[in-house]
PDB file of C-alpha atoms in Angstrom:
ATOM      1  CA  MET S   3      12.627  16.761 -24.390  1.00  0.00           C
ATOM      2  CA  ASP S   4       9.593  14.514 -24.583  1.00  0.00           C
ATOM      3  CA  LYS S   5       8.870  12.401 -21.529  1.00  0.00           C
ATOM      4  CA  ASN S   6       9.503   8.654 -21.512  1.00  0.00           C
ATOM      5  CA  PRO S   7       6.681   6.799 -19.739  1.00  0.00           C
ATOM      6  CA  PHE S   8       8.785   4.110 -18.132  1.00  0.00           C
ATOM      7  CA  ASN S   9       9.253   3.905 -14.392  1.00  0.00           C
ATOM      8  CA  ARG S  10      13.010   4.276 -14.836  1.00  0.00           C
ATOM      9  CA  MET S  11      12.499   8.001 -15.321  1.00  0.00           C
ATOM     10  CA  GLN S  12      10.281   8.219 -12.270  1.00  0.00           C
ATOM     11  CA  ASP S  13      12.817   6.302 -10.210  1.00  0.00           C
ATOM     12  CA  MET S  14      15.590   8.668 -11.268  1.00  0.00           C
ATOM     13  CA  LEU S  15      13.513  11.671 -10.342  1.00  0.00           C
ATOM     14  CA  ARG S  16      12.674  10.302  -6.918  1.00  0.00           C
ATOM     15  CA  ALA S  17      16.361  10.603  -6.098  1.00  0.00           C
ATOM     16  CA  LYS S  18      15.735  14.350  -5.792  1.00  0.00           C
ATOM     17  CA  PRO S  19      13.020  15.666  -3.601  1.00  0.00           C
ATOM     18  CA  VAL S  20       9.870  13.990  -6.026  1.00  0.00           C
ATOM     19  CA  PRO S  21      11.836  13.811  -4.687  1.00  0.00           C
ATOM     20  CA  LYS S  22      11.145  17.279  -3.376  1.00  0.00           C
ATOM     21  CA  VAL S  23       7.855  16.443  -1.736  1.00  0.00           C
ATOM     22  CA  ASP S  24       7.166  12.799  -1.845  1.00  0.00           C
ATOM     23  CA  VAL S  25      10.195  11.519   0.002  1.00  0.00           C
ATOM     24  CA  LYS S  26       8.722  12.682   3.285  1.00  0.00           C
ATOM     25  CA  HIS S  27       5.011  12.294   2.794  1.00  0.00           C
ATOM     26  CA  LYS S  28       3.694   9.124   4.348  1.00  0.00           C
ATOM     27  CA  VAL S  29       0.566   9.396   2.251  1.00  0.00           C
ATOM     28  CA  MET S  30       2.430   9.593  -1.028  1.00  0.00           C
ATOM     29  CA  ALA S  31       4.864   6.911   0.036  1.00  0.00           C
ATOM     30  CA  ALA S  32       1.949   4.570   0.540  1.00  0.00           C
ATOM     31  CA  ILE S  33       0.395   5.556  -2.767  1.00  0.00           C
ATOM     32  CA  ARG S  34       3.621   5.029  -4.665  1.00  0.00           C
ATOM     33  CA  ALA S  35       4.213   1.684  -3.010  1.00  0.00           C
ATOM     34  CA  LYS S  36       0.771   0.566  -4.180  1.00  0.00           C
ATOM     35  CA  GLU S  37       0.708   2.358  -7.511  1.00  0.00           C
ATOM     36  CA  ASN S  38       4.150   2.062  -9.047  1.00  0.00           C
ATOM     37  CA  LYS S  39       2.714   2.577 -12.525  1.00  0.00           C
ATOM     38  CA  GLU S  40       1.938   6.251 -11.969  1.00  0.00           C
ATOM     39  CA  GLU S  41       3.913   8.780 -14.001  1.00  0.00           C
ATOM     40  CA  LYS S  42       4.776  12.111 -12.427  1.00  0.00           C
ATOM     41  CA  VAL S  43       5.148  15.347 -14.332  1.00  0.00           C
ATOM     42  CA  VAL S  44       8.703  15.664 -15.594  1.00  0.00           C
ATOM     43  CA  LYS S  45      10.150  19.095 -16.259  1.00  0.00           C
ATOM     44  CA  LYS S  46      11.462  19.964 -19.702  1.00  0.00           C
ATOM     45  CA  LYS S  47      14.891  20.779 -18.282  1.00  0.00           C
ATOM     46  CA  ILE S  48      15.794  17.188 -17.410  1.00  0.00           C
ATOM     47  CA  GLY S  49      19.029  16.161 -19.104  1.00  0.00           C
ATOM     48  CA  LEU S  50      20.072  12.924 -20.762  1.00  0.00           C
ATOM     49  CA  LEU S  51      18.978   9.822 -18.859  1.00  0.00           C
ATOM     50  CA  VAL S  52      19.209   6.159 -19.762  1.00  0.00           C
ATOM     51  CA  THR S  53      15.662   4.823 -19.977  1.00  0.00           C
ATOM     52  CA  VAL S  54      14.067   1.819 -21.537  1.00  0.00           C
ATOM     53  CA  GLY S  55      12.824   4.079 -24.293  1.00  0.00           C
ATOM     54  CA  MET S  56      16.376   4.956 -25.234  1.00  0.00           C
ATOM     55  CA  LEU S  57      17.210   1.297 -25.509  1.00  0.00           C
ATOM     56  CA  VAL S  58      14.229   0.225 -27.571  1.00  0.00           C
ATOM     57  CA  GLY S  59      13.394   3.494 -29.340  1.00  0.00           C
ATOM     58  CA  ALA S  60      11.366   6.292 -27.826  1.00  0.00           C
ATOM     59  CA  SER S  61       9.176   6.627 -30.910  1.00  0.00           C
ATOM     60  CA  SER S  62       7.861   3.094 -30.512  1.00  0.00           C
ATOM     61  CA  VAL S  63       7.059   3.702 -26.861  1.00  0.00           C
ATOM     62  CA  TRP S  64       4.476   6.326 -27.721  1.00  0.00           C
ATOM     63  CA  ALA S  65       2.937   4.466 -30.654  1.00  0.00           C
ATOM     64  CA  GLY S  66      -0.855   4.400 -30.460  1.00  0.00           C
ATOM     65  CA  VAL S  67      -1.151   6.361 -27.223  1.00  0.00           C
ATOM     66  CA  GLU S  68      -4.120   8.509 -26.346  1.00  0.00           C
ATOM     67  CA  MET S  69      -3.546  12.119 -25.383  1.00  0.00           C
ATOM     68  CA  ILE S  70      -5.463  14.788 -23.493  1.00  0.00           C
ATOM     69  CA  GLN S  71      -4.538  18.455 -23.763  1.00  0.00           C
ATOM     70  CA  LEU S  72      -5.863  21.038 -21.331  1.00  0.00           C
ATOM     71  CA  LYS S  73      -6.323  24.570 -22.651  1.00  0.00           C
ATOM     72  CA  ASN S  74      -6.836  27.823 -20.804  1.00  0.00           C
ATOM     73  CA  GLU S  75      -9.416  30.505 -21.542  1.00  0.00           C
ATOM     74  CA  LYS S  76      -7.156  31.829 -24.329  1.00  0.00           C
ATOM     75  CA  GLY S  77      -7.047  28.457 -26.062  1.00  0.00           C
ATOM     76  CA  GLU S  78      -3.409  27.869 -25.116  1.00  0.00           C
ATOM     77  CA  VAL S  79      -2.289  24.353 -24.196  1.00  0.00           C
ATOM     78  CA  VAL S  80      -1.207  24.425 -20.546  1.00  0.00           C
ATOM     79  CA  TYR S  81      -1.042  20.722 -19.736  1.00  0.00           C
ATOM     80  CA  GLU S  82      -0.652  17.501 -21.717  1.00  0.00           C
ATOM     81  CA  ILE S  83      -0.984  13.904 -20.595  1.00  0.00           C
ATOM     82  CA  ARG S  84      -0.521  10.756 -22.671  1.00  0.00           C
ATOM     83  CA  GLN S  85      -1.807   7.295 -21.898  1.00  0.00           C
ATOM     84  CA  HIS S  86       0.192   4.173 -22.627  1.00  0.00           C
ATOM     85  CA  ALA S  87      -0.363   0.517 -21.850  1.00  0.00           C
ATOM     86  CA  ASP S  88       1.465  -1.639 -19.336  1.00  0.00           C
ATOM     87  CA  GLN S  89       1.285  -4.494 -21.805  1.00  0.00           C
ATOM     88  CA  GLU S  90       3.210  -2.484 -24.392  1.00  0.00           C
ATOM     89  CA  GLN S  91       5.896  -1.635 -21.845  1.00  0.00           C
ATOM     90  CA  GLN S  92       6.300  -5.261 -20.891  1.00  0.00           C
ATOM     91  CA  ARG S  93       6.380  -6.365 -24.524  1.00  0.00           C
ATOM     92  CA  LEU S  94       9.154  -3.907 -25.333  1.00  0.00           C
ATOM     93  CA  ILE S  95      11.126  -4.932 -22.266  1.00  0.00           C
ATOM     94  CA  GLN S  96      10.810  -8.606 -23.169  1.00  0.00           C
ATOM     95  CA  GLN S  97      12.189  -7.844 -26.623  1.00  0.00           C
ATOM     96  CA  MET S  98      15.339  -6.403 -25.139  1.00  0.00           C
ATOM     97  CA  PRO S  99      18.472  -8.594 -25.118  1.00  0.00           C
ATOM     98  CA  PRO S 100      18.965 -10.504 -21.826  1.00  0.00           C
ATOM     99  CA  GLU S 101      22.043  -8.440 -20.956  1.00  0.00           C
ATOM    100  CA  GLU S 102      20.045  -5.209 -21.281  1.00  0.00           C
ATOM    101  CA  GLN S 103      17.265  -6.629 -19.103  1.00  0.00           C
ATOM    102  CA  ALA S 104      19.897  -7.532 -16.505  1.00  0.00           C
ATOM    103  CA  LYS S 105      21.300  -3.997 -16.633  1.00  0.00           C
ATOM    104  CA  MET S 106      17.824  -2.635 -16.155  1.00  0.00           C
ATOM    105  CA  GLU S 107      17.231  -4.755 -13.064  1.00  0.00           C
ATOM    106  CA  ALA S 108      20.608  -3.698 -11.675  1.00  0.00           C
ATOM    107  CA  ARG S 109      19.698  -0.035 -12.178  1.00  0.00           C
ATOM    108  CA  LYS S 110      16.386  -0.539 -10.382  1.00  0.00           C
ATOM    109  CA  LYS S 111      18.128  -2.035  -7.358  1.00  0.00           C
ATOM    110  CA  ARG S 112      20.764   0.690  -7.347  1.00  0.00           C
ATOM    111  CA  ASP S 113      18.184   3.464  -7.629  1.00  0.00           C
ATOM    112  CA  LYS S 114      16.053   1.955  -4.869  1.00  0.00           C
ATOM    113  CA  HIS S 115      19.103   1.847  -2.589  1.00  0.00           C
ATOM    114  CA  ARG S 116      19.980   5.456  -3.392  1.00  0.00           C
ATOM    115  CA  ARG S 117      16.427   6.623  -2.712  1.00  0.00           C
ATOM    116  CA  GLU S 118      16.517   4.924   0.673  1.00  0.00           C
ATOM    117  CA  VAL S 119      19.805   6.631   1.549  1.00  0.00           C
ATOM    118  CA  ASN S 120      18.519   9.982   0.287  1.00  0.00           C
ATOM    119  CA  ASN S 121      15.425   9.603   2.455  1.00  0.00           C
ATOM    120  CA  GLU S 122      17.554   8.836   5.510  1.00  0.00           C
ATOM    121  CA  ILE S 123      19.618  11.953   4.872  1.00  0.00           C
ATOM    122  CA  ILE S 124      16.519  14.121   4.415  1.00  0.00           C
ATOM    123  CA  ASN S 125      14.922  12.759   7.585  1.00  0.00           C
ATOM    124  CA  GLY S 126      18.006  13.917   9.491  1.00  0.00           C
ATOM    125  CA  LEU S 127      17.807  17.485   8.198  1.00  0.00           C
ATOM    126  CA  LYS S 128      16.225  20.484   9.858  1.00  0.00           C
ATOM    127  CA  PRO S 129      13.158  21.818   8.029  1.00  0.00           C
ATOM    128  CA  GLY S 130      14.093  24.298   5.334  1.00  0.00           C
ATOM    129  CA  THR S 131      17.659  23.035   4.869  1.00  0.00           C
ATOM    130  CA  SER S 132      19.249  21.555   1.765  1.00  0.00           C
ATOM    131  CA  VAL S 133      22.179  19.288   0.994  1.00  0.00           C
ATOM    132  CA  ALA S 134      24.121  18.233  -2.078  1.00  0.00           C
ATOM    133  CA  ILE S 135      24.764  14.481  -2.300  1.00  0.00           C
ATOM    134  CA  TYR S 136      27.620  13.047  -4.329  1.00  0.00           C
ATOM    135  CA  TRP S 137      27.221   9.456  -5.526  1.00  0.00           C
ATOM    136  CA  LYS S 138      30.194   7.520  -6.801  1.00  0.00           C
ATOM    137  CA  PRO S 139      29.270   6.847 -10.437  1.00  0.00           C
ATOM    138  CA  THR S 140      29.023   3.440 -12.018  1.00  0.00           C
ATOM    139  CA  LYS S 141      30.838   2.776 -15.295  1.00  0.00           C
ATOM    140  CA  GLU S 142      27.508   3.097 -17.064  1.00  0.00           C
ATOM    141  CA  GLU S 143      26.905   6.526 -15.529  1.00  0.00           C
ATOM    142  CA  GLU S 144      30.395   7.629 -16.511  1.00  0.00           C
ATOM    143  CA  GLU S 145      29.654   6.645 -20.105  1.00  0.00           C
ATOM    144  CA  ILE S 146      26.374   8.558 -20.015  1.00  0.00           C
ATOM    145  CA  GLN S 147      28.154  11.619 -18.664  1.00  0.00           C
ATOM    146  CA  LYS S 148      30.578  11.596 -21.592  1.00  0.00           C
ATOM    147  CA  ASN S 149      27.653  12.017 -23.981  1.00  0.00           C
ATOM    148  CA  THR S 150      25.685  14.500 -21.884  1.00  0.00           C
ATOM    149  CA  THR S 151      25.772  18.016 -23.296  1.00  0.00           C
ATOM    150  CA  TRP S 152      23.344  19.620 -20.840  1.00  0.00           C
ATOM    151  CA  SER S 153      21.690  18.720 -17.544  1.00  0.00           C
ATOM    152  CA  ILE S 154      19.558  20.449 -14.932  1.00  0.00           C
ATOM    153  CA  TYR S 155      22.464  19.816 -12.553  1.00  0.00           C
ATOM    154  CA  LYS S 156      25.591  21.894 -13.137  1.00  0.00           C
ATOM    155  CA  GLN S 157      27.903  19.206 -11.747  1.00  0.00           C
ATOM    156  CA  PRO S 158      27.976  15.481 -12.542  1.00  0.00           C
ATOM    157  CA  TYR S 159      26.949  12.870  -9.974  1.00  0.00           C
ATOM    158  CA  ILE S 160      25.456  15.495  -7.641  1.00  0.00           C
ATOM    159  CA  THR S 161      21.862  15.456  -6.388  1.00  0.00           C
ATOM    160  CA  MET S 162      20.317  18.333  -4.432  1.00  0.00           C
ATOM    161  CA  VAL S 163      17.655  17.457  -1.853  1.00  0.00           C
ATOM    162  CA  SER S 164      15.775  19.482   0.741  1.00  0.00           C
ATOM    163  CA  LYS S 165      13.553  19.063   3.745  1.00  0.00           C
ATOM    164  CA  PRO S 166      10.517  21.329   3.346  1.00  0.00           C
ATOM    165  CA  MET S 167       8.944  23.589   5.923  1.00  0.00           C
ATOM    166  CA  THR S 168       5.873  21.970   7.473  1.00  0.00           C
ATOM    167  CA  TYR S 169       2.782  23.752   8.800  1.00  0.00           C
ATOM    168  CA  LYS S 170      -0.071  22.368  10.877  1.00  0.00           C
ATOM    169  CA  THR S 171      -2.766  24.882   9.880  1.00  0.00           C
ATOM    170  CA  TRP S 172      -3.631  27.077   6.902  1.00  0.00           C
ATOM    171  CA  LYS S 173      -3.296  30.089   9.203  1.00  0.00           C
ATOM    172  CA  GLU S 174       0.362  29.188   9.741  1.00  0.00           C
ATOM    173  CA  MET S 175       0.965  28.593   6.035  1.00  0.00           C
ATOM    174  CA  GLU S 176      -0.933  31.590   4.674  1.00  0.00           C
ATOM    175  CA  PRO S 177       1.829  34.207   5.315  1.00  0.00           C
ATOM    176  CA  VAL S 178       4.180  32.123   3.147  1.00  0.00           C
ATOM    177  CA  VAL S 179       1.976  31.445   0.083  1.00  0.00           C
ATOM    178  CA  GLY S 180      -1.103  33.614   0.617  1.00  0.00           C
ATOM    179  CA  LYS S 181      -0.079  36.176  -2.021  1.00  0.00           C
ATOM    180  CA  MET S 182      -0.174  33.453  -4.683  1.00  0.00           C
ATOM    181  CA  PHE S 183      -3.229  31.393  -3.699  1.00  0.00           C
ATOM    182  CA  THR S 184      -5.625  30.481  -0.905  1.00  0.00           C
ATOM    183  CA  LEU S 185      -6.625  27.048   0.346  1.00  0.00           C
ATOM    184  CA  PRO S 186      -9.622  26.154   2.533  1.00  0.00           C
ATOM    185  CA  SER S 187      -9.114  25.137   6.148  1.00  0.00           C
ATOM    186  CA  GLU S 188     -11.682  22.376   5.577  1.00  0.00           C
ATOM    187  CA  LEU S 189     -12.800  20.521   2.454  1.00  0.00           C
ATOM    188  CA  ALA S 190     -16.247  19.237   1.556  1.00  0.00           C
ATOM    189  CA  GLY S 191     -16.925  15.943   3.283  1.00  0.00           C
ATOM    190  CA  GLY S 192     -15.381  16.933   6.597  1.00  0.00           C
ATOM    191  CA  PHE S 193     -11.711  16.810   5.568  1.00  0.00           C
ATOM    192  CA  ARG S 194      -9.688  19.140   7.799  1.00  0.00           C
ATOM    193  CA  PHE S 195      -6.265  20.653   7.166  1.00  0.00           C
ATOM    194  CA  ASP S 196      -3.831  18.251   8.847  1.00  0.00           C
ATOM    195  CA  GLU S 197      -0.337  19.066   7.577  1.00  0.00           C
ATOM    196  CA  GLY S 198       1.149  21.075   4.738  1.00  0.00           C
ATOM    197  CA  ASP S 199       4.601  21.474   3.229  1.00  0.00           C
ATOM    198  CA  VAL S 200       6.020  24.383   1.260  1.00  0.00           C
ATOM    199  CA  ILE S 201       8.838  23.340  -1.032  1.00  0.00           C
ATOM    200  CA  SER S 202      11.314  25.537  -2.891  1.00  0.00           C
ATOM    201  CA  GLU S 203      13.062  24.570  -6.092  1.00  0.00           C
ATOM    202  CA  GLU S 204      16.371  22.829  -5.605  1.00  0.00           C
ATOM    203  CA  ASN S 205      19.419  25.075  -5.767  1.00  0.00           C
ATOM    204  CA  TYR S 206      20.650  23.734  -9.107  1.00  0.00           C
ATOM    205  CA  GLU S 207      22.989  26.667  -9.668  1.00  0.00           C
ATOM    206  CA  TYR S 208      25.059  26.155  -6.524  1.00  0.00           C
ATOM    207  CA  MET S 209      28.523  24.724  -7.178  1.00  0.00           C
ATOM    208  CA  VAL S 210      29.864  22.402  -4.486  1.00  0.00           C
ATOM    209  CA  ASP S 211      33.446  21.315  -3.905  1.00  0.00           C
ATOM    210  CA  LEU S 212      33.127  18.093  -5.862  1.00  0.00           C
ATOM    211  CA  GLU S 213      36.662  16.921  -5.164  1.00  0.00           C
ATOM    212  CA  ALA S 214      36.162  17.418  -1.430  1.00  0.00           C
ATOM    213  CA  LEU S 215      33.020  15.264  -1.524  1.00  0.00           C
ATOM    214  CA  LYS S 216      34.843  12.563  -3.477  1.00  0.00           C
ATOM    215  CA  ALA S 217      37.633  12.589  -0.897  1.00  0.00           C
ATOM    216  CA  LYS S 218      35.102  12.445   1.942  1.00  0.00           C
ATOM    217  CA  ALA S 219      33.394   9.404   0.401  1.00  0.00           C
ATOM    218  CA  ILE S 220      36.752   7.638   0.056  1.00  0.00           C
ATOM    219  CA  LYS S 221      37.810   8.528   3.599  1.00  0.00           C
ATOM    220  CA  GLU S 222      34.541   7.243   5.068  1.00  0.00           C
ATOM    221  CA  ASN S 223      34.614   4.198   2.769  1.00  0.00           C
ATOM    222  CA  LYS S 224      31.170   5.002   1.376  1.00  0.00           C
ATOM    223  CA  GLU S 225      29.726   5.281  -2.099  1.00  0.00           C
ATOM    224  CA  TYR S 226      28.344   8.714  -1.287  1.00  0.00           C
ATOM    225  CA  ALA S 227      29.034  11.908   0.659  1.00  0.00           C
ATOM    226  CA  PHE S 228      26.987  15.023   1.278  1.00  0.00           C
ATOM    227  CA  THR S 229      27.304  18.600   2.440  1.00  0.00           C
ATOM    228  CA  GLU S 230      24.827  21.320   3.420  1.00  0.00           C
ATOM    229  CA  ILE S 231      24.214  24.029   0.818  1.00  0.00           C
ATOM    230  CA  PRO S 232      22.187  27.267   0.735  1.00  0.00           C
ATOM    231  CA  SER S 233      18.511  26.672   0.041  1.00  0.00           C
ATOM    232  CA  SER S 234      16.783  28.283  -2.910  1.00  0.00           C
ATOM    233  CA  ASN S 235      14.126  30.899  -2.242  1.00  0.00           C
ATOM    234  CA  LYS S 236      12.296  30.126  -5.499  1.00  0.00           C
ATOM    235  CA  TYR S 237       8.873  28.618  -4.822  1.00  0.00           C
ATOM    236  CA  ASP S 238       8.028  25.300  -6.423  1.00  0.00           C
ATOM    237  CA  LEU S 239       5.232  23.411  -4.668  1.00  0.00           C
ATOM    238  CA  THR S 240       2.806  23.276  -1.769  1.00  0.00           C
ATOM    239  CA  SER S 241       1.407  19.918  -0.676  1.00  0.00           C
ATOM    240  CA  VAL S 242      -1.322  19.589   1.944  1.00  0.00           C
ATOM    241  CA  ALA S 243      -2.961  16.575   3.561  1.00  0.00           C
ATOM    242  CA  TYR S 244      -6.604  16.959   4.605  1.00  0.00           C
ATOM    243  CA  LYS S 245      -7.920  14.218   6.869  1.00  0.00           C
ATOM    244  CA  SER S 246     -11.230  12.844   8.055  1.00  0.00           C
ATOM    245  CA  GLU S 247     -12.304   9.595   9.675  1.00  0.00           C
ATOM    246  CA  LYS S 248     -12.395   8.031   6.196  1.00  0.00           C
ATOM    247  CA  GLY S 249      -8.778   8.834   5.391  1.00  0.00           C
ATOM    248  CA  SER S 250      -6.698  11.472   3.619  1.00  0.00           C
ATOM    249  CA  VAL S 251      -7.081  13.747   0.593  1.00  0.00           C
ATOM    250  CA  ARG S 252      -3.909  15.259  -0.853  1.00  0.00           C
ATOM    251  CA  VAL S 253      -3.965  18.713  -2.457  1.00  0.00           C
ATOM    252  CA  GLU S 254      -0.997  20.196  -4.307  1.00  0.00           C
ATOM    253  CA  VAL S 255      -0.362  23.582  -5.901  1.00  0.00           C
ATOM    254  CA  ARG S 256       2.731  24.108  -8.019  1.00  0.00           C
ATOM    255  CA  ILE S 257       4.077  26.533 -10.574  1.00  0.00           C
ATOM    256  CA  ALA S 258       2.844  25.236 -13.930  1.00  0.00           C
ATOM    257  CA  ASP S 259       5.682  24.596 -16.356  1.00  0.00           C
ATOM    258  CA  GLU S 260       3.720  23.385 -19.393  1.00  0.00           C
ATOM    259  CA  GLY S 261       5.306  20.007 -18.926  1.00  0.00           C
ATOM    260  CA  LYS S 262       4.072  16.755 -20.408  1.00  0.00           C
ATOM    261  CA  THR S 263       3.410  13.581 -18.512  1.00  0.00           C
ATOM    262  CA  GLY S 264       2.545   9.958 -19.206  1.00  0.00           C
ATOM    263  CA  THR S 265       0.282   7.577 -17.357  1.00  0.00           C
ATOM    264  CA  THR S 266      -0.970   4.018 -17.492  1.00  0.00           C
ATOM    265  CA  ALA S 267      -4.169   5.103 -15.756  1.00  0.00           C
ATOM    266  CA  GLU S 268      -7.603   5.513 -17.297  1.00  0.00           C
ATOM    267  CA  MET S 269      -8.154   9.184 -18.074  1.00  0.00           C
ATOM    268  CA  GLU S 270     -10.936  11.535 -19.035  1.00  0.00           C
ATOM    269  CA  LYS S 271     -11.326  15.254 -19.554  1.00  0.00           C
ATOM    270  CA  ILE S 272     -13.704  17.002 -17.167  1.00  0.00           C
ATOM    271  CA  MET S 273     -14.535  20.578 -16.187  1.00  0.00           C
ATOM    272  CA  ILE S 274     -13.674  22.154 -12.849  1.00  0.00           C
ATOM    273  CA  GLY S 275     -15.600  25.399 -12.924  1.00  0.00           C
ATOM    274  CA  ASN S 276     -14.639  26.939 -16.279  1.00  0.00           C
ATOM    275  CA  ASN S 277     -11.278  25.138 -16.270  1.00  0.00           C
ATOM    276  CA  GLU S 278     -10.455  22.109 -18.372  1.00  0.00           C
ATOM    277  CA  ALA S 279      -9.151  19.302 -16.146  1.00  0.00           C
ATOM    278  CA  VAL S 280      -8.086  15.679 -16.438  1.00  0.00           C
ATOM    279  CA  LEU S 281      -9.253  12.922 -14.115  1.00  0.00           C
ATOM    280  CA  THR S 282      -7.063   9.830 -14.004  1.00  0.00           C
ATOM    281  CA  THR S 283      -8.011   6.585 -12.278  1.00  0.00           C
ATOM    282  CA  HIS S 284      -5.114   4.394 -11.178  1.00  0.00           C
ATOM    283  CA  THR S 285      -6.259   0.813 -10.665  1.00  0.00           C
ATOM    284  CA  SER S 286      -4.517  -1.652  -8.395  1.00  0.00           C
ATOM    285  CA  LYS S 287      -5.065  -5.359  -7.769  1.00  0.00           C
ATOM    286  CA  ASN S 288      -3.978  -5.140  -4.149  1.00  0.00           C
ATOM    287  CA  SER S 289      -5.514  -1.847  -3.011  1.00  0.00           C
ATOM    288  CA  ASP S 290      -8.221   0.721  -3.633  1.00  0.00           C
ATOM    289  CA  ASN S 291      -8.253   2.617  -6.898  1.00  0.00           C
ATOM    290  CA  LEU S 292      -6.768   6.106  -6.785  1.00  0.00           C
ATOM    291  CA  ASN S 293      -8.496   9.075  -8.444  1.00  0.00           C
ATOM    292  CA  TRP S 294      -6.428  12.121  -9.370  1.00  0.00           C
ATOM    293  CA  ILE S 295      -7.684  15.438 -10.774  1.00  0.00           C
ATOM    294  CA  THR S 296      -5.274  17.979 -12.311  1.00  0.00           C
ATOM    295  CA  TRP S 297      -5.920  21.408 -13.812  1.00  0.00           C
ATOM    296  CA  VAL S 298      -4.215  24.768 -14.435  1.00  0.00           C
ATOM    297  CA  LYS S 299      -6.377  27.547 -13.045  1.00  0.00           C
ATOM    298  CA  ASN S 300      -7.434  30.134 -15.616  1.00  0.00           C
ATOM    299  CA  GLY S 301      -5.801  33.514 -15.173  1.00  0.00           C
ATOM    300  CA  THR S 302      -2.905  32.041 -13.186  1.00  0.00           C
ATOM    301  CA  LYS S 303       0.286  30.091 -13.719  1.00  0.00           C
ATOM    302  CA  LEU S 304      -0.673  27.625 -10.991  1.00  0.00           C
ATOM    303  CA  GLU S 305      -1.273  23.915 -11.479  1.00  0.00           C
ATOM    304  CA  TYR S 306      -3.649  22.350  -8.963  1.00  0.00           C
ATOM    305  CA  SER S 307      -4.164  18.673  -8.201  1.00  0.00           C
ATOM    306  CA  VAL S 308      -6.253  16.702  -5.733  1.00  0.00           C
ATOM    307  CA  ARG S 309      -6.188  12.956  -5.181  1.00  0.00           C
ATOM    308  CA  ALA S 310      -7.666  10.294  -2.953  1.00  0.00           C
ATOM    309  CA  THR S 311      -8.526   6.621  -3.031  1.00  0.00           C
ATOM    310  CA  GLU S 312     -12.097   5.725  -3.925  1.00  0.00           C
ATOM    311  CA  LYS S 313     -12.565   4.389  -0.399  1.00  0.00           C
ATOM    312  CA  VAL S 314     -11.905   7.898   0.918  1.00  0.00           C
ATOM    313  CA  ALA S 315     -13.686   9.934  -1.782  1.00  0.00           C
ATOM    314  CA  SER S 316     -15.678   8.884  -4.838  1.00  0.00           C
ATOM    315  CA  LYS S 317     -15.085  10.539  -8.207  1.00  0.00           C
ATOM    316  CA  ASP S 318     -18.079  12.841  -7.709  1.00  0.00           C
ATOM    317  CA  GLU S 319     -16.943  13.750  -4.204  1.00  0.00           C
ATOM    318  CA  LEU S 320     -13.407  14.469  -5.449  1.00  0.00           C
ATOM    319  CA  ILE S 321     -14.799  16.687  -8.219  1.00  0.00           C
ATOM    320  CA  LYS S 322     -16.762  18.688  -5.620  1.00  0.00           C
ATOM    321  CA  ILE S 323     -13.580  19.103  -3.586  1.00  0.00           C
ATOM    322  CA  ALA S 324     -11.681  20.272  -6.671  1.00  0.00           C
ATOM    323  CA  GLU S 325     -14.434  22.790  -7.474  1.00  0.00           C
ATOM    324  CA  GLN S 326     -14.310  24.095  -3.904  1.00  0.00           C
ATOM    325  CA  ILE S 327     -10.530  24.552  -4.124  1.00  0.00           C
ATOM    326  CA  ASN S 328     -10.815  26.245  -7.526  1.00  0.00           C
ATOM    327  CA  ASP S 329     -13.486  28.659  -6.248  1.00  0.00           C
ATOM    328  CA  THR S 330     -11.540  29.633  -3.122  1.00  0.00           C
ATOM    329  CA  LYS S 331     -10.280  33.199  -3.504  1.00  0.00           C
TER     330      LYS S 331
END
């Protein structure tokens, strides 16, 4: 399924953990608050979701976009990013009937509320634990469910979230991920390892007692209920904050899934060592611009990314950091 560039999709995904990582990272929370236009990578397995693109026509959303494909040493496409304009999004939204615009605003408010509740639940968990959250569906969600033939979640109205394991040094983290990759203890420019999370994929296959959760929500007079579930042991992502006096650089390593992503940012193809990479620059009127470099390391199935505001690291400095990470054995 091709990825819709609108923030509705990103908002829906934040309800899980990217949920996964970003719900607990203060750095990413700040970035997302400032840069709401950013589009995260969306996995191919995502099921049917109501997005603006579905209302106005997904084909028109992508009209005239620019695209960058990253290829590995074999010439295979391993990453694809498309650029679209904010102005086009706004134009399409303005063309929607007033009742659809109202529905969209209502969904935004509802999703924001659910993210806040999800974050509260995650903050109360012990590291490494997972829960399944049932949300009482709206009429709109019930209608969507009727037409949904497949979803990443095996049960309707259930979201799985986890609290990752956190490590304070690379030495502590290395026994967990060291067989897959290595990260430096310090980055160029004096950025030292400050905190790192290791996140497993959500346990999508686990079947909860849905009726029991519904009954619990009714009994407690809430629109949601949750229960602890077994955590998955399938690796998904590592996210590390490196800090200096200037601020923080965020490094992430995840299993590459050949997914596609959209962005409103300026983008350009660069080289990190002998790897094709994309550098996106996210501009903001109220804060520093954010530079973000992403690449899939040749000979591996690992997707690397490094990001920082221009106040913390210039483009050239961020490229040097990315090259250092790529060269680390």
